[in-house]
Amino acid sequence: MLPAGAGYRESVSWTLWGGTACMVVASIVAFLFQWKSIVRSFSSLGAMFSLSKKRKLTDVEKIETPMSWFLTGQLISLGALGYLAHTSFNVPYWMSCIAVVISFFLALVVCRITGEANITPTGAMGKVTQLIFGGIAPGHVTANLMAANITSGASSSSADLLVDLKVGYLLGANPRKQFIAQFSGIFLGTLVSVLAFRSMVPDANALQAFNAPGARTWAATAEALGMGFSHLHSIKVLSIIAGGILGLILVLIPRYIPRTGKWLPTPIGFGLA
């Protein structure tokens, strides 16, 4: 299948399928095992959106971030994100809205799991979104990938902010002032990161030269879920099946036979490698 002397670029187009399936199945199964954390995350939504009548704020509420700031930020972010996704990647506005809604709920789950286990399952959240959009919008590979990117970015940022607030709490920092500092840093951070990335990656050819394994697994998943498995070579389909079974095994065995866990590789590390 591969020509003699084929390098990384040629071989990875085949080998990534088993690894991607291993990561996807393992991430989703591990995510489903966290159902108790998921239920607790959704049960807290009612308290989060309870807007009481005007009254005198307590000393604690004076240093907390107001709910009005959160709701305003959500609306502004939704409009800006929908516009950028549509103009940059031709993603329909309704898809961006669904991605943001999904991201909001999954970010709650990520924050809950991060607080309990100190592990941020960002990859699993992105794969869940890709599965959802694979059913909602089949054939939209770009929308599938960008929706997963929205969820992954929101989940990762939410978990990072949660950790920052925890550190600030331990140091006695004011949560409201922390929020203002984070908000101010968004603008400078966006400017610096975009300009730096632009200087490193001026075009698509420069981007492909990086050969990022993680990015290739995301793209492969988007292609598989967006265009269907009928477009894949039979060997790739078998690799997906074998990788999925391996990912399932690497999650289930350590869970039900704990003493074997130290002898088995992690499915995420194995699949990425």
PDB file of C-alpha atoms in Angstrom:
ATOM      1  CA  MET A   1       0.000   0.000   0.000  1.00  0.00           C
ATOM      2  CA  LEU A   2       2.906   2.330   0.759  1.00  0.00           C
ATOM      3  CA  PRO A   3       5.664   2.982  -1.786  1.00  0.00           C
ATOM      4  CA  ALA A   4       9.249   2.119  -0.933  1.00  0.00           C
ATOM      5  CA  GLY A   5      10.927   4.833   1.079  1.00  0.00           C
ATOM      6  CA  ALA A   6       7.634   6.405   2.162  1.00  0.00           C
ATOM      7  CA  GLY A   7       8.069   8.860   4.994  1.00  0.00           C
ATOM      8  CA  TYR A   8       5.917  10.156   7.802  1.00  0.00           C
ATOM      9  CA  ARG A   9       3.547  12.127   5.592  1.00  0.00           C
ATOM     10  CA  GLU A  10       2.659   9.057   3.490  1.00  0.00           C
ATOM     11  CA  SER A  11       2.468   6.508   6.294  1.00  0.00           C
ATOM     12  CA  VAL A  12       0.469   8.594   8.750  1.00  0.00           C
ATOM     13  CA  SER A  13      -2.463   8.798   6.329  1.00  0.00           C
ATOM     14  CA  TRP A  14      -2.917   5.063   6.988  1.00  0.00           C
ATOM     15  CA  THR A  15      -1.668   4.517  10.521  1.00  0.00           C
ATOM     16  CA  LEU A  16      -3.678   7.338  12.054  1.00  0.00           C
ATOM     17  CA  TRP A  17      -6.997   5.537  11.517  1.00  0.00           C
ATOM     18  CA  GLY A  18      -6.418   2.867  14.119  1.00  0.00           C
ATOM     19  CA  GLY A  19      -4.958   5.383  16.536  1.00  0.00           C
ATOM     20  CA  THR A  20      -7.817   7.820  16.035  1.00  0.00           C
ATOM     21  CA  ALA A  21     -10.412   5.090  16.625  1.00  0.00           C
ATOM     22  CA  CYS A  22      -8.585   4.027  19.763  1.00  0.00           C
ATOM     23  CA  MET A  23      -8.646   7.589  21.118  1.00  0.00           C
ATOM     24  CA  VAL A  24     -12.258   8.260  20.142  1.00  0.00           C
ATOM     25  CA  VAL A  25     -13.699   5.072  21.657  1.00  0.00           C
ATOM     26  CA  ALA A  26     -11.571   5.311  24.793  1.00  0.00           C
ATOM     27  CA  SER A  27     -12.471   8.987  25.315  1.00  0.00           C
ATOM     28  CA  ILE A  28     -16.196   8.443  24.880  1.00  0.00           C
ATOM     29  CA  VAL A  29     -16.319   5.341  27.087  1.00  0.00           C
ATOM     30  CA  ALA A  30     -14.293   7.075  29.808  1.00  0.00           C
ATOM     31  CA  PHE A  31     -16.600  10.084  29.494  1.00  0.00           C
ATOM     32  CA  LEU A  32     -19.699   7.907  29.937  1.00  0.00           C
ATOM     33  CA  PHE A  33     -18.213   6.346  33.054  1.00  0.00           C
ATOM     34  CA  GLN A  34     -18.333   9.847  34.584  1.00  0.00           C
ATOM     35  CA  TRP A  35     -22.146   9.864  34.502  1.00  0.00           C
ATOM     36  CA  LYS A  36     -22.414  10.755  38.176  1.00  0.00           C
ATOM     37  CA  SER A  37     -20.347  13.893  37.610  1.00  0.00           C
ATOM     38  CA  ILE A  38     -22.454  14.681  34.543  1.00  0.00           C
ATOM     39  CA  VAL A  39     -25.698  14.421  36.508  1.00  0.00           C
ATOM     40  CA  ARG A  40     -24.332  16.652  39.273  1.00  0.00           C
ATOM     41  CA  SER A  41     -23.206  19.231  36.683  1.00  0.00           C
ATOM     42  CA  PHE A  42     -26.635  19.498  35.085  1.00  0.00           C
ATOM     43  CA  SER A  43     -28.410  19.544  38.452  1.00  0.00           C
ATOM     44  CA  SER A  44     -26.604  22.774  39.322  1.00  0.00           C
ATOM     45  CA  LEU A  45     -28.003  24.658  36.308  1.00  0.00           C
ATOM     46  CA  GLY A  46     -31.120  25.751  38.161  1.00  0.00           C
ATOM     47  CA  ALA A  47     -29.155  27.470  40.885  1.00  0.00           C
ATOM     48  CA  MET A  48     -26.855  29.050  38.315  1.00  0.00           C
ATOM     49  CA  PHE A  49     -29.668  30.801  36.458  1.00  0.00           C
ATOM     50  CA  SER A  50     -31.760  31.828  39.445  1.00  0.00           C
ATOM     51  CA  LEU A  51     -32.003  35.619  39.143  1.00  0.00           C
ATOM     52  CA  SER A  52     -33.511  37.075  42.293  1.00  0.00           C
ATOM     53  CA  LYS A  53     -35.127  40.497  42.638  1.00  0.00           C
ATOM     54  CA  LYS A  54     -33.072  43.564  43.377  1.00  0.00           C
ATOM     55  CA  ARG A  55     -31.833  43.578  46.928  1.00  0.00           C
ATOM     56  CA  LYS A  56     -28.871  44.656  48.940  1.00  0.00           C
ATOM     57  CA  LEU A  57     -25.818  42.616  48.054  1.00  0.00           C
ATOM     58  CA  THR A  58     -24.035  40.683  50.747  1.00  0.00           C
ATOM     59  CA  ASP A  59     -20.329  41.081  51.373  1.00  0.00           C
ATOM     60  CA  VAL A  60     -19.647  37.863  49.484  1.00  0.00           C
ATOM     61  CA  GLU A  61     -21.776  38.878  46.484  1.00  0.00           C
ATOM     62  CA  LYS A  62     -19.921  42.178  46.236  1.00  0.00           C
ATOM     63  CA  ILE A  63     -16.677  40.357  45.395  1.00  0.00           C
ATOM     64  CA  GLU A  64     -18.257  37.688  43.190  1.00  0.00           C
ATOM     65  CA  THR A  65     -18.819  38.020  39.432  1.00  0.00           C
ATOM     66  CA  PRO A  66     -22.449  39.123  38.752  1.00  0.00           C
ATOM     67  CA  MET A  67     -24.665  36.779  36.754  1.00  0.00           C
ATOM     68  CA  SER A  68     -25.525  39.697  34.451  1.00  0.00           C
ATOM     69  CA  TRP A  69     -21.884  39.794  33.323  1.00  0.00           C
ATOM     70  CA  PHE A  70     -22.056  36.115  32.467  1.00  0.00           C
ATOM     71  CA  LEU A  71     -25.274  36.378  30.454  1.00  0.00           C
ATOM     72  CA  THR A  72     -24.072  39.479  28.586  1.00  0.00           C
ATOM     73  CA  GLY A  73     -20.781  37.812  27.747  1.00  0.00           C
ATOM     74  CA  GLN A  74     -22.577  34.718  26.463  1.00  0.00           C
ATOM     75  CA  LEU A  75     -24.706  36.739  24.048  1.00  0.00           C
ATOM     76  CA  ILE A  76     -21.796  38.812  22.750  1.00  0.00           C
ATOM     77  CA  SER A  77     -19.567  35.757  22.388  1.00  0.00           C
ATOM     78  CA  LEU A  78     -22.293  33.860  20.525  1.00  0.00           C
ATOM     79  CA  GLY A  79     -22.691  36.656  17.970  1.00  0.00           C
ATOM     80  CA  ALA A  80     -18.942  37.122  17.491  1.00  0.00           C
ATOM     81  CA  LEU A  81     -18.248  33.396  17.238  1.00  0.00           C
ATOM     82  CA  GLY A  82     -21.069  32.830  14.757  1.00  0.00           C
ATOM     83  CA  TYR A  83     -19.807  35.681  12.566  1.00  0.00           C
ATOM     84  CA  LEU A  84     -16.168  34.506  12.606  1.00  0.00           C
ATOM     85  CA  ALA A  85     -17.085  30.870  11.924  1.00  0.00           C
ATOM     86  CA  HIS A  86     -19.297  31.907   9.006  1.00  0.00           C
ATOM     87  CA  THR A  87     -16.865  34.344   7.391  1.00  0.00           C
ATOM     88  CA  SER A  88     -13.700  32.294   8.003  1.00  0.00           C
ATOM     89  CA  PHE A  89     -14.914  28.710   7.499  1.00  0.00           C
ATOM     90  CA  ASN A  90     -18.345  29.130   5.883  1.00  0.00           C
ATOM     91  CA  VAL A  91     -20.057  27.453   8.843  1.00  0.00           C
ATOM     92  CA  PRO A  92     -23.816  28.187   8.905  1.00  0.00           C
ATOM     93  CA  TYR A  93     -24.963  30.355  11.798  1.00  0.00           C
ATOM     94  CA  TRP A  94     -27.323  27.690  13.118  1.00  0.00           C
ATOM     95  CA  MET A  95     -24.443  25.231  13.397  1.00  0.00           C
ATOM     96  CA  SER A  96     -22.414  27.736  15.403  1.00  0.00           C
ATOM     97  CA  CYS A  97     -25.383  28.263  17.735  1.00  0.00           C
ATOM     98  CA  ILE A  98     -25.727  24.528  18.312  1.00  0.00           C
ATOM     99  CA  ALA A  99     -21.980  24.209  18.901  1.00  0.00           C
ATOM    100  CA  VAL A 100     -22.057  26.996  21.488  1.00  0.00           C
ATOM    101  CA  VAL A 101     -25.039  25.465  23.295  1.00  0.00           C
ATOM    102  CA  ILE A 102     -23.360  22.047  23.351  1.00  0.00           C
ATOM    103  CA  SER A 103     -20.113  23.639  24.489  1.00  0.00           C
ATOM    104  CA  PHE A 104     -21.829  25.354  27.397  1.00  0.00           C
ATOM    105  CA  PHE A 105     -23.198  22.107  28.821  1.00  0.00           C
ATOM    106  CA  LEU A 106     -20.051  20.097  28.164  1.00  0.00           C
ATOM    107  CA  ALA A 107     -17.900  22.836  29.704  1.00  0.00           C
ATOM    108  CA  LEU A 108     -19.894  22.418  32.919  1.00  0.00           C
ATOM    109  CA  VAL A 109     -19.104  18.726  32.860  1.00  0.00           C
ATOM    110  CA  VAL A 110     -15.403  19.396  32.221  1.00  0.00           C
ATOM    111  CA  CYS A 111     -15.237  21.853  35.114  1.00  0.00           C
ATOM    112  CA  ARG A 112     -16.900  19.339  37.424  1.00  0.00           C
ATOM    113  CA  ILE A 113     -14.518  16.557  36.439  1.00  0.00           C
ATOM    114  CA  THR A 114     -11.483  18.846  36.668  1.00  0.00           C
ATOM    115  CA  GLY A 115     -12.508  19.879  40.175  1.00  0.00           C
ATOM    116  CA  GLU A 116     -13.010  16.289  41.308  1.00  0.00           C
ATOM    117  CA  ALA A 117     -10.217  14.434  39.518  1.00  0.00           C
ATOM    118  CA  ASN A 118      -7.740  17.161  38.426  1.00  0.00           C
ATOM    119  CA  ILE A 119      -8.070  15.820  34.868  1.00  0.00           C
ATOM    120  CA  THR A 120      -9.507  17.868  32.010  1.00  0.00           C
ATOM    121  CA  PRO A 121     -11.124  15.565  29.388  1.00  0.00           C
ATOM    122  CA  THR A 122     -10.908  18.138  26.587  1.00  0.00           C
ATOM    123  CA  GLY A 123     -10.389  15.536  23.880  1.00  0.00           C
ATOM    124  CA  ALA A 124     -13.444  13.573  24.922  1.00  0.00           C
ATOM    125  CA  MET A 125     -15.605  16.698  24.739  1.00  0.00           C
ATOM    126  CA  GLY A 126     -14.445  17.431  21.200  1.00  0.00           C
ATOM    127  CA  LYS A 127     -15.125  13.861  20.092  1.00  0.00           C
ATOM    128  CA  VAL A 128     -18.645  14.014  21.550  1.00  0.00           C
ATOM    129  CA  THR A 129     -19.318  17.157  19.516  1.00  0.00           C
ATOM    130  CA  GLN A 130     -17.958  15.539  16.366  1.00  0.00           C
ATOM    131  CA  LEU A 131     -20.287  12.581  16.851  1.00  0.00           C
ATOM    132  CA  ILE A 132     -23.261  14.900  17.325  1.00  0.00           C
ATOM    133  CA  PHE A 133     -22.494  16.940  14.214  1.00  0.00           C
ATOM    134  CA  GLY A 134     -21.802  13.771  12.260  1.00  0.00           C
ATOM    135  CA  GLY A 135     -25.507  13.012  12.678  1.00  0.00           C
ATOM    136  CA  ILE A 136     -26.829  16.572  12.467  1.00  0.00           C
ATOM    137  CA  ALA A 137     -24.828  17.713   9.438  1.00  0.00           C
ATOM    138  CA  PRO A 138     -23.422  14.753   7.485  1.00  0.00           C
ATOM    139  CA  GLY A 139     -21.066  15.802   4.722  1.00  0.00           C
ATOM    140  CA  HIS A 140     -20.022  19.067   6.416  1.00  0.00           C
ATOM    141  CA  VAL A 141     -16.432  18.143   7.259  1.00  0.00           C
ATOM    142  CA  THR A 142     -15.353  21.714   8.013  1.00  0.00           C
ATOM    143  CA  ALA A 143     -18.357  22.338  10.254  1.00  0.00           C
ATOM    144  CA  ASN A 144     -17.689  19.081  12.075  1.00  0.00           C
ATOM    145  CA  LEU A 145     -14.076  19.999  12.757  1.00  0.00           C
ATOM    146  CA  MET A 146     -14.777  23.606  13.748  1.00  0.00           C
ATOM    147  CA  ALA A 147     -17.651  22.607  16.037  1.00  0.00           C
ATOM    148  CA  ALA A 148     -15.278  20.252  17.843  1.00  0.00           C
ATOM    149  CA  ASN A 149     -12.734  23.059  18.014  1.00  0.00           C
ATOM    150  CA  ILE A 150     -15.311  25.336  19.646  1.00  0.00           C
ATOM    151  CA  THR A 151     -16.167  22.733  22.261  1.00  0.00           C
ATOM    152  CA  SER A 152     -12.545  21.834  22.919  1.00  0.00           C
ATOM    153  CA  GLY A 153     -11.500  25.468  23.281  1.00  0.00           C
ATOM    154  CA  ALA A 154     -14.417  26.353  25.542  1.00  0.00           C
ATOM    155  CA  SER A 155     -13.892  23.297  27.740  1.00  0.00           C
ATOM    156  CA  SER A 156     -10.158  23.849  28.071  1.00  0.00           C
ATOM    157  CA  SER A 157     -10.558  27.563  28.840  1.00  0.00           C
ATOM    158  CA  SER A 158     -13.303  26.867  31.386  1.00  0.00           C
ATOM    159  CA  ALA A 159     -11.160  24.331  33.214  1.00  0.00           C
ATOM    160  CA  ASP A 160      -8.141  26.659  33.159  1.00  0.00           C
ATOM    161  CA  LEU A 161     -10.229  29.497  34.559  1.00  0.00           C
ATOM    162  CA  LEU A 162     -11.551  27.201  37.271  1.00  0.00           C
ATOM    163  CA  VAL A 163      -8.007  26.351  38.332  1.00  0.00           C
ATOM    164  CA  ASP A 164      -7.040  30.044  38.256  1.00  0.00           C
ATOM    165  CA  LEU A 165      -9.955  30.936  40.495  1.00  0.00           C
ATOM    166  CA  LYS A 166      -9.000  28.163  42.902  1.00  0.00           C
ATOM    167  CA  VAL A 167      -5.450  29.478  43.159  1.00  0.00           C
ATOM    168  CA  GLY A 168      -6.805  32.992  43.620  1.00  0.00           C
ATOM    169  CA  TYR A 169      -9.088  31.761  46.392  1.00  0.00           C
ATOM    170  CA  LEU A 170      -6.165  30.149  48.207  1.00  0.00           C
ATOM    171  CA  LEU A 171      -4.202  33.396  47.929  1.00  0.00           C
ATOM    172  CA  GLY A 172      -7.152  35.533  49.046  1.00  0.00           C
ATOM    173  CA  ALA A 173      -7.729  37.239  45.688  1.00  0.00           C
ATOM    174  CA  ASN A 174     -10.993  38.966  44.824  1.00  0.00           C
ATOM    175  CA  PRO A 175     -12.972  36.831  42.288  1.00  0.00           C
ATOM    176  CA  ARG A 176     -14.498  39.898  40.627  1.00  0.00           C
ATOM    177  CA  LYS A 177     -11.103  41.498  40.130  1.00  0.00           C
ATOM    178  CA  GLN A 178      -9.751  38.196  38.860  1.00  0.00           C
ATOM    179  CA  PHE A 179     -12.518  38.142  36.278  1.00  0.00           C
ATOM    180  CA  ILE A 180     -11.676  41.693  35.177  1.00  0.00           C
ATOM    181  CA  ALA A 181      -7.996  40.777  34.882  1.00  0.00           C
ATOM    182  CA  GLN A 182      -8.820  37.694  32.815  1.00  0.00           C
ATOM    183  CA  PHE A 183     -11.180  39.714  30.638  1.00  0.00           C
ATOM    184  CA  SER A 184      -8.521  42.367  30.031  1.00  0.00           C
ATOM    185  CA  GLY A 185      -5.946  39.717  29.159  1.00  0.00           C
ATOM    186  CA  ILE A 186      -8.184  38.291  26.440  1.00  0.00           C
ATOM    187  CA  PHE A 187      -7.582  41.231  24.122  1.00  0.00           C
ATOM    188  CA  LEU A 188      -3.807  41.377  24.484  1.00  0.00           C
ATOM    189  CA  GLY A 189      -3.510  37.586  24.436  1.00  0.00           C
ATOM    190  CA  THR A 190      -5.605  37.326  21.277  1.00  0.00           C
ATOM    191  CA  LEU A 191      -3.568  40.002  19.514  1.00  0.00           C
ATOM    192  CA  VAL A 192      -0.215  38.447  20.415  1.00  0.00           C
ATOM    193  CA  SER A 193      -1.217  34.835  19.707  1.00  0.00           C
ATOM    194  CA  VAL A 194      -2.837  35.618  16.349  1.00  0.00           C
ATOM    195  CA  LEU A 195       0.109  37.697  15.136  1.00  0.00           C
ATOM    196  CA  ALA A 196       2.623  35.107  16.368  1.00  0.00           C
ATOM    197  CA  PHE A 197       0.738  32.265  14.687  1.00  0.00           C
ATOM    198  CA  ARG A 198       0.426  34.286  11.506  1.00  0.00           C
ATOM    199  CA  SER A 199       4.176  34.873  11.391  1.00  0.00           C
ATOM    200  CA  MET A 200       4.872  31.158  11.918  1.00  0.00           C
ATOM    201  CA  VAL A 201       2.132  29.889   9.581  1.00  0.00           C
ATOM    202  CA  PRO A 202       1.614  32.332   6.687  1.00  0.00           C
ATOM    203  CA  ASP A 203      -0.234  29.794   4.492  1.00  0.00           C
ATOM    204  CA  ALA A 204      -1.642  26.255   4.390  1.00  0.00           C
ATOM    205  CA  ASN A 205       1.631  24.762   3.127  1.00  0.00           C
ATOM    206  CA  ALA A 206       3.470  26.071   6.173  1.00  0.00           C
ATOM    207  CA  LEU A 207       0.784  24.601   8.417  1.00  0.00           C
ATOM    208  CA  GLN A 208       1.097  21.155   6.838  1.00  0.00           C
ATOM    209  CA  ALA A 209       4.854  21.270   7.334  1.00  0.00           C
ATOM    210  CA  PHE A 210       4.346  21.089  11.106  1.00  0.00           C
ATOM    211  CA  ASN A 211       2.867  17.556  10.783  1.00  0.00           C
ATOM    212  CA  ALA A 212       1.068  17.852  14.115  1.00  0.00           C
ATOM    213  CA  PRO A 213      -0.163  14.337  15.063  1.00  0.00           C
ATOM    214  CA  GLY A 214      -2.951  15.702  17.251  1.00  0.00           C
ATOM    215  CA  ALA A 215      -4.316  17.897  14.475  1.00  0.00           C
ATOM    216  CA  ARG A 216      -4.289  14.979  12.047  1.00  0.00           C
ATOM    217  CA  THR A 217      -6.391  12.814  14.367  1.00  0.00           C
ATOM    218  CA  TRP A 218      -8.985  15.594  14.665  1.00  0.00           C
ATOM    219  CA  ALA A 219      -9.079  16.026  10.884  1.00  0.00           C
ATOM    220  CA  ALA A 220      -9.340  12.266  10.298  1.00  0.00           C
ATOM    221  CA  THR A 221     -12.263  12.000  12.700  1.00  0.00           C
ATOM    222  CA  ALA A 222     -14.031  14.897  10.970  1.00  0.00           C
ATOM    223  CA  GLU A 223     -13.580  13.265   7.567  1.00  0.00           C
ATOM    224  CA  ALA A 224     -14.842   9.897   8.780  1.00  0.00           C
ATOM    225  CA  LEU A 225     -17.879  11.301  10.560  1.00  0.00           C
ATOM    226  CA  GLY A 226     -18.588  13.935   7.929  1.00  0.00           C
ATOM    227  CA  MET A 227     -18.306  11.920   4.711  1.00  0.00           C
ATOM    228  CA  GLY A 228     -19.098   8.432   5.974  1.00  0.00           C
ATOM    229  CA  PHE A 229     -17.063   5.257   6.161  1.00  0.00           C
ATOM    230  CA  SER A 230     -18.070   4.220   2.632  1.00  0.00           C
ATOM    231  CA  HIS A 231     -15.423   6.626   1.299  1.00  0.00           C
ATOM    232  CA  LEU A 232     -12.618   4.848   3.154  1.00  0.00           C
ATOM    233  CA  HIS A 233     -10.361   2.046   1.972  1.00  0.00           C
ATOM    234  CA  SER A 234     -11.253  -1.371   3.421  1.00  0.00           C
ATOM    235  CA  ILE A 235      -7.916  -1.551   5.267  1.00  0.00           C
ATOM    236  CA  LYS A 236      -8.666   1.755   6.940  1.00  0.00           C
ATOM    237  CA  VAL A 237     -12.091   0.496   7.988  1.00  0.00           C
ATOM    238  CA  LEU A 238     -10.497  -2.597   9.536  1.00  0.00           C
ATOM    239  CA  SER A 239      -7.960  -0.359  11.289  1.00  0.00           C
ATOM    240  CA  ILE A 240     -10.793   1.716  12.733  1.00  0.00           C
ATOM    241  CA  ILE A 241     -12.551  -1.403  14.022  1.00  0.00           C
ATOM    242  CA  ALA A 242      -9.352  -2.822  15.530  1.00  0.00           C
ATOM    243  CA  GLY A 243      -8.402   0.527  17.083  1.00  0.00           C
ATOM    244  CA  GLY A 244     -11.875   0.975  18.540  1.00  0.00           C
ATOM    245  CA  ILE A 245     -11.816  -2.483  20.114  1.00  0.00           C
ATOM    246  CA  LEU A 246      -8.350  -1.829  21.525  1.00  0.00           C
ATOM    247  CA  GLY A 247      -9.449   1.512  22.980  1.00  0.00           C
ATOM    248  CA  LEU A 248     -12.429  -0.169  24.628  1.00  0.00           C
ATOM    249  CA  ILE A 249     -10.227  -2.887  26.100  1.00  0.00           C
ATOM    250  CA  LEU A 250      -7.653  -0.412  27.434  1.00  0.00           C
ATOM    251  CA  VAL A 251     -10.423   1.433  29.288  1.00  0.00           C
ATOM    252  CA  LEU A 252     -12.419  -1.518  30.608  1.00  0.00           C
ATOM    253  CA  ILE A 253      -9.606  -3.781  31.820  1.00  0.00           C
ATOM    254  CA  PRO A 254      -8.002  -1.269  34.261  1.00  0.00           C
ATOM    255  CA  ARG A 255     -11.444  -0.300  35.524  1.00  0.00           C
ATOM    256  CA  TYR A 256     -12.593  -3.823  36.366  1.00  0.00           C
ATOM    257  CA  ILE A 257      -9.167  -5.342  37.030  1.00  0.00           C
ATOM    258  CA  PRO A 258      -7.331  -2.461  38.769  1.00  0.00           C
ATOM    259  CA  ARG A 259      -4.132  -4.410  39.427  1.00  0.00           C
ATOM    260  CA  THR A 260      -3.480  -4.635  35.673  1.00  0.00           C
ATOM    261  CA  GLY A 261      -3.629  -0.876  35.162  1.00  0.00           C
ATOM    262  CA  LYS A 262       0.072  -0.238  35.744  1.00  0.00           C
ATOM    263  CA  TRP A 263       0.995  -2.738  33.052  1.00  0.00           C
ATOM    264  CA  LEU A 264      -1.195  -1.272  30.312  1.00  0.00           C
ATOM    265  CA  PRO A 265      -0.561   1.864  28.231  1.00  0.00           C
ATOM    266  CA  THR A 266      -3.073   4.684  28.302  1.00  0.00           C
ATOM    267  CA  PRO A 267      -5.356   4.535  25.227  1.00  0.00           C
ATOM    268  CA  ILE A 268      -4.869   8.241  24.522  1.00  0.00           C
ATOM    269  CA  GLY A 269      -1.087   7.993  24.573  1.00  0.00           C
ATOM    270  CA  PHE A 270      -1.127   4.748  22.592  1.00  0.00           C
ATOM    271  CA  GLY A 271      -3.515   6.087  19.972  1.00  0.00           C
ATOM    272  CA  LEU A 272      -1.633   9.363  19.544  1.00  0.00           C
ATOM    273  CA  ALA A 273       1.677   7.548  19.211  1.00  0.00           C
TER     274      ALA A 273
END
